[in-house]
PDB file of C-alpha atoms in Angstrom:
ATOM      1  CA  UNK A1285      46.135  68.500  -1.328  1.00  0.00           C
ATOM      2  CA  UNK A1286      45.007  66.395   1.709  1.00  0.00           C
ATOM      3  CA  UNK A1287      43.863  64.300  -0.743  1.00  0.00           C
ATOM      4  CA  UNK A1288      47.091  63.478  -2.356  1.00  0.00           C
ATOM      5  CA  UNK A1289      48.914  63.064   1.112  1.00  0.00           C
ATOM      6  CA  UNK A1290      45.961  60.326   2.046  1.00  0.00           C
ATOM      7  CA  UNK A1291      47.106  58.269  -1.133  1.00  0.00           C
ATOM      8  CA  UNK A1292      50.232  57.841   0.877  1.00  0.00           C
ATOM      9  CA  UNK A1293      49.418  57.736   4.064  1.00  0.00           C
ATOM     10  CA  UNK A1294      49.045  54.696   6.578  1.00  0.00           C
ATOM     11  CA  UNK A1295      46.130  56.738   8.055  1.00  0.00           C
ATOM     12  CA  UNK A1296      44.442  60.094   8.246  1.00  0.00           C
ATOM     13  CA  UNK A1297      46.490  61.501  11.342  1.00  0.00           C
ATOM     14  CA  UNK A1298      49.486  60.894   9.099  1.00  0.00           C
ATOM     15  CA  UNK A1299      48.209  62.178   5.901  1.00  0.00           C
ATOM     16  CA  UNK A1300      47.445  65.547   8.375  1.00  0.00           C
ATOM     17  CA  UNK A1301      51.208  65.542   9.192  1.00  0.00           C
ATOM     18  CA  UNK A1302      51.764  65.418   5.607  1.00  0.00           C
ATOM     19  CA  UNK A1303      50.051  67.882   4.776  1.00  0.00           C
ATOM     20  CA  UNK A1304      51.240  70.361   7.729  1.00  0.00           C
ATOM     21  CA  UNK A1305      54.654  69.605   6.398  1.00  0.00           C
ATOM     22  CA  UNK A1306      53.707  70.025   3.054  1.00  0.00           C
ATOM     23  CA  UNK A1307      52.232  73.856   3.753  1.00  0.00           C
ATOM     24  CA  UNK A1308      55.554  74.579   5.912  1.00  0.00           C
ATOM     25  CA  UNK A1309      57.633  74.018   3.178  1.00  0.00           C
ATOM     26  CA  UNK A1310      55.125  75.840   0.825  1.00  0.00           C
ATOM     27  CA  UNK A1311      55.238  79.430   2.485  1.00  0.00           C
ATOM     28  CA  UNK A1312      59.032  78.455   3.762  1.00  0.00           C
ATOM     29  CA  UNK A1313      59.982  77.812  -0.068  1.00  0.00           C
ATOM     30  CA  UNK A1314      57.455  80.184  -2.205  1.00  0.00           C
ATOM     31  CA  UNK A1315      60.025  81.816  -3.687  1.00  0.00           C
ATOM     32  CA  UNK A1316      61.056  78.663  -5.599  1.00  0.00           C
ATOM     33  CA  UNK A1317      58.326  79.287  -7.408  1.00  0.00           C
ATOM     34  CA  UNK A1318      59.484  80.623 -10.785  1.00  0.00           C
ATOM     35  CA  UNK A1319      55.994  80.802 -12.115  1.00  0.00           C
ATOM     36  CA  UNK A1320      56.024  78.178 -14.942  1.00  0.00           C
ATOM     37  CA  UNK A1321      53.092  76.052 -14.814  1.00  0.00           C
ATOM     38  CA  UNK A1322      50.501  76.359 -12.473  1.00  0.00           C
ATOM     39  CA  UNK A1323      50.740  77.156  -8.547  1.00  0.00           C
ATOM     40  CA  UNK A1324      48.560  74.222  -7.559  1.00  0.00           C
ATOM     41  CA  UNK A1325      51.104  72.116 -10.030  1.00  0.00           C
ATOM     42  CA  UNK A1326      54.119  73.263  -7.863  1.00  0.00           C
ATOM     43  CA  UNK A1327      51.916  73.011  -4.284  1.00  0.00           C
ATOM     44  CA  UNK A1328      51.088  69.152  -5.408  1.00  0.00           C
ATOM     45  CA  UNK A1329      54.810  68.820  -5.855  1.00  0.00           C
ATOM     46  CA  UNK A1330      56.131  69.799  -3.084  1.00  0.00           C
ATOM     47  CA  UNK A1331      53.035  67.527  -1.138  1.00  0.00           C
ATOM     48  CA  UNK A1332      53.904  64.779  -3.127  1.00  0.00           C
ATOM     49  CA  UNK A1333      58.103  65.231  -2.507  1.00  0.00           C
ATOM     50  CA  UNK A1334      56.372  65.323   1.833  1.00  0.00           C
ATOM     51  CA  UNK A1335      55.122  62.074   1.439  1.00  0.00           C
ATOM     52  CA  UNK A1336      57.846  60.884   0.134  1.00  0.00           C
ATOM     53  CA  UNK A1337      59.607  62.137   2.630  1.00  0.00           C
ATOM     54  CA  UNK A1338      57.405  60.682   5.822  1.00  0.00           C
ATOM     55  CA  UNK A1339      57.374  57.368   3.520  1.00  0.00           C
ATOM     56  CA  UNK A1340      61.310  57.357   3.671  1.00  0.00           C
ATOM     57  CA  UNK A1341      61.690  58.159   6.928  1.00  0.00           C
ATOM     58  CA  UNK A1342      59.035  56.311   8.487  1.00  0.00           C
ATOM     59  CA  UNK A1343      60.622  53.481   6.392  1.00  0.00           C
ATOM     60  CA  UNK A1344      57.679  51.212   5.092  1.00  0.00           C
ATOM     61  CA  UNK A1345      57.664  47.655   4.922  1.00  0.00           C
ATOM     62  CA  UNK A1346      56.617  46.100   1.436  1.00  0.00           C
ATOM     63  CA  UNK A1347      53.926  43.772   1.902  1.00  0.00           C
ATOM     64  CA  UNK A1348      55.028  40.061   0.767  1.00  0.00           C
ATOM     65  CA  UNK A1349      52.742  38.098  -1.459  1.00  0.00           C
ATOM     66  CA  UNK A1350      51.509  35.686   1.533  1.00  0.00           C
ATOM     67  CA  UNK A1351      48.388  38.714   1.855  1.00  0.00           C
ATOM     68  CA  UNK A1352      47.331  37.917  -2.005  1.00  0.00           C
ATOM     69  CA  UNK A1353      46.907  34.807  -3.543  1.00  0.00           C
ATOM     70  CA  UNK A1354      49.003  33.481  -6.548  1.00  0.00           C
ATOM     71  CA  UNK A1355      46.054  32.664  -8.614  1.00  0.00           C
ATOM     72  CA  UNK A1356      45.453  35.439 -11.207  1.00  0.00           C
ATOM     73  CA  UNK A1357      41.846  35.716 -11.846  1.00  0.00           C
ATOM     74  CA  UNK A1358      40.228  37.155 -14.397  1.00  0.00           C
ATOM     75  CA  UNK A1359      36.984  39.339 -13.727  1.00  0.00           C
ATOM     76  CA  UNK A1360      33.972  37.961 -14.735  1.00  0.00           C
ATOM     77  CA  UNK A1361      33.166  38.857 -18.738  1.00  0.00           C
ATOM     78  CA  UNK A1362      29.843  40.276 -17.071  1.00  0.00           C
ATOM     79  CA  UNK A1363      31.503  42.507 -14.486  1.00  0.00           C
ATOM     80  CA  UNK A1364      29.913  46.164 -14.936  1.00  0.00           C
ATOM     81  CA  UNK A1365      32.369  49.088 -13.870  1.00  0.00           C
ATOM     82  CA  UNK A1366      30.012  51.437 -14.648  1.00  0.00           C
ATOM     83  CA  UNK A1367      28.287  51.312 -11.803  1.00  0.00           C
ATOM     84  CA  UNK A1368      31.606  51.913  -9.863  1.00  0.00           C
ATOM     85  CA  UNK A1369      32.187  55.587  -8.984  1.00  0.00           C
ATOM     86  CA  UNK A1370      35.133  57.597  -9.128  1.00  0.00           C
ATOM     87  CA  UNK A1371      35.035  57.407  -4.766  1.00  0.00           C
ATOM     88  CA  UNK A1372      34.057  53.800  -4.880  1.00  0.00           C
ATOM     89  CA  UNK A1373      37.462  53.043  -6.479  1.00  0.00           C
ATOM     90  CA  UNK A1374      39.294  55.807  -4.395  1.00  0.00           C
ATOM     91  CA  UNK A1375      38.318  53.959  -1.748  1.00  0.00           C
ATOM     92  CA  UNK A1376      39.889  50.608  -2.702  1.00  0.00           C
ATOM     93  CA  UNK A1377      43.299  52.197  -3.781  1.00  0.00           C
ATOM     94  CA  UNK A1378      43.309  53.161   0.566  1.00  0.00           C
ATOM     95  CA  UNK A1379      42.775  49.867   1.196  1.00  0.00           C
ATOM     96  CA  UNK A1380      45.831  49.024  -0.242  1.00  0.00           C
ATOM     97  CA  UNK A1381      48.499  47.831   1.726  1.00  0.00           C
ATOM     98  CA  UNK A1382      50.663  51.235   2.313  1.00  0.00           C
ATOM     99  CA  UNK A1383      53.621  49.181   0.247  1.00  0.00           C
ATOM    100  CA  UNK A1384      51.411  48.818  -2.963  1.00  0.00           C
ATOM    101  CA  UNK A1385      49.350  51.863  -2.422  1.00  0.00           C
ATOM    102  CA  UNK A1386      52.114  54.407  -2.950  1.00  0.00           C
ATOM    103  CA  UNK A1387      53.621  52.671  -5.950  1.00  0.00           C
ATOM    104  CA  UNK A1388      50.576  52.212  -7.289  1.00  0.00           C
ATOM    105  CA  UNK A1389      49.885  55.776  -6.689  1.00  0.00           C
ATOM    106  CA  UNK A1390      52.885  57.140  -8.037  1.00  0.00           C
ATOM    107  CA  UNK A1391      53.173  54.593 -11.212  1.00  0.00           C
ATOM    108  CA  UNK A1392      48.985  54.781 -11.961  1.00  0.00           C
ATOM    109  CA  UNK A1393      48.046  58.192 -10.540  1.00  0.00           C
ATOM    110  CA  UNK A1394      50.970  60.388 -10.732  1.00  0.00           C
ATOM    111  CA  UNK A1395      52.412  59.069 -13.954  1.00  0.00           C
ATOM    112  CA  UNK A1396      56.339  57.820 -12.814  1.00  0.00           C
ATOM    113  CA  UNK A1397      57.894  55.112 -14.152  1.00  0.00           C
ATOM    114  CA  UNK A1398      59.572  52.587 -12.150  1.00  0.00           C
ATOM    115  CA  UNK A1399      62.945  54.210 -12.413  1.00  0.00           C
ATOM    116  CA  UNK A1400      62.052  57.186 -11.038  1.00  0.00           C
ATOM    117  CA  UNK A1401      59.774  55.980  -8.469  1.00  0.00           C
ATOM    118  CA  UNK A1402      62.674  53.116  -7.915  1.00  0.00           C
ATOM    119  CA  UNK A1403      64.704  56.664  -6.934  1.00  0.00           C
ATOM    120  CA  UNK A1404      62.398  58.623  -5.654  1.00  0.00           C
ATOM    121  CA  UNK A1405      61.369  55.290  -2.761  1.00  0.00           C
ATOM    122  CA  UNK A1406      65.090  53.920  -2.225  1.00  0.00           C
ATOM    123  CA  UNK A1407      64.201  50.709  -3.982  1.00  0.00           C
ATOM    124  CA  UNK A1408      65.408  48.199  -7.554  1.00  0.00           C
ATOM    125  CA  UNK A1409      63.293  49.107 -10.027  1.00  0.00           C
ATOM    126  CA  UNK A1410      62.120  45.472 -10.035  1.00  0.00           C
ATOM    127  CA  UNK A1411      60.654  45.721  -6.318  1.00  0.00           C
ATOM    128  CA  UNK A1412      58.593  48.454  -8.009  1.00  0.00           C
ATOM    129  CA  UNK A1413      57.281  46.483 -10.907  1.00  0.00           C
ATOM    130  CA  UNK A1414      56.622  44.084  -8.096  1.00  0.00           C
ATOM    131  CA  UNK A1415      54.429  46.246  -6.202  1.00  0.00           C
ATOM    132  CA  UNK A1416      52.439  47.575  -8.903  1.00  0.00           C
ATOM    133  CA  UNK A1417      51.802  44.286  -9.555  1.00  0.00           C
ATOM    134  CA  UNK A1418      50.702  42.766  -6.522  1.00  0.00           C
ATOM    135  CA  UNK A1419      48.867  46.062  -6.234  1.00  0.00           C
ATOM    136  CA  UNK A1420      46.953  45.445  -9.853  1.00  0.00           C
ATOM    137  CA  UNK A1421      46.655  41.898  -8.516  1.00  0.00           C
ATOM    138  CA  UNK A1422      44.833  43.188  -4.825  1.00  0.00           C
ATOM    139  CA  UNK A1423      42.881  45.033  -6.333  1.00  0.00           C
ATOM    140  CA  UNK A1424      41.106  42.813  -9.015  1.00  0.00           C
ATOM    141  CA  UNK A1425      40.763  40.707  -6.458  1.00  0.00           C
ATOM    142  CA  UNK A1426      38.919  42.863  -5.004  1.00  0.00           C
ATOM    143  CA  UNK A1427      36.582  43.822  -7.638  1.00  0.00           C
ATOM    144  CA  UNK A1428      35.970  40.338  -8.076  1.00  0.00           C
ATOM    145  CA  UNK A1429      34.598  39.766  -4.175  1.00  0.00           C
ATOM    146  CA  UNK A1430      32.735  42.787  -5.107  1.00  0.00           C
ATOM    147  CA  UNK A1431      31.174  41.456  -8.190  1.00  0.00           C
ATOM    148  CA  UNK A1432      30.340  37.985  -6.492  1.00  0.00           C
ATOM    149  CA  UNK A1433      28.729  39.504  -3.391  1.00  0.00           C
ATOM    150  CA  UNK A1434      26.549  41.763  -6.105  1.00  0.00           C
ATOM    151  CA  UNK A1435      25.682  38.662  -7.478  1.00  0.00           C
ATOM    152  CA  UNK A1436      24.878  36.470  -4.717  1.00  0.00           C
ATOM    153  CA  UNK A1437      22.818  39.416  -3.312  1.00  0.00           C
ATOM    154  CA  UNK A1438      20.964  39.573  -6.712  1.00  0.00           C
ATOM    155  CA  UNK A1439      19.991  35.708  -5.980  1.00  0.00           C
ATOM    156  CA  UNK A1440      18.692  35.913  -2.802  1.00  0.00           C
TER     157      UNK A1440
END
């Protein structure tokens, strides 16, 4: 679960308040559990509905595009993900601004679409698509400094 609350988190003291709150309502609310599905199902809910919360009230500025550039490049034809690990690109998605991160999260990880994440975040549906796009956008970017420092490093 602290995993989840890190996805959304600005760091890891706030992903720990997350959490805390999280738990609280957890043994505060386990009756609402009704038993469809699976505990851990309901637990990540009820996580995920905490972040939301801190997110909301801690109200989180979207990043603009000035911290990405406009050019949209590709990845090199060459570029191996294989040799990316499941923690390797964990640990891009938390470099993600927190703006991009949590729609990105929510839209890529958790599986909302951009009218309910447009609900759940106070925002137009449009500022979502936005997000997930600058997001995408970050974090080929990304990938692709990766991929050229792999292959300058290969040269030397």
């Amino acid at each position: 679960m602290y995993a989840v609350c890190l996805r959304f988190a600005e760091n890891a003291e706030s992903a720990q308040d997350i959490l805390q709150n999280g738990f609280i309502k957890v043994f505060s609310k386990g009756q609402n559990f009704e038993g469809k599905g699976s505990l851990e199902g309901w637990i990540r809910k009820v996580m995920l509905n905490s972040a939301i919360e801190y997110y909301r009230k801690n109200k989180t500025v979207f990043q603009t595009t000035d911290s990405i550039s406009e050019d949209h490049h590709e990845l090199p034809a060459d570029f191996d993900m294989h040799g990316l690990g499941y923690k390797d690109l964990l640990n891009m998605i938390k470099e993600l601004p927190i703006g991009y991160r949590t729609v990105f999260s929510l839209y890529a990880i958790e599986g909302y679409n951009h009218k309910e994440i447009a609900e759940m975040l106070d925002m137009s549906e449009g500022t979502s698509k936005s997000q997930l796009s600058r997001a995408r956008q970050w974090l080929k970017e990304k990938l692709k400094k990766m991929e050229e420092n792999i292959h300058e490093g290969s040269r030397i």
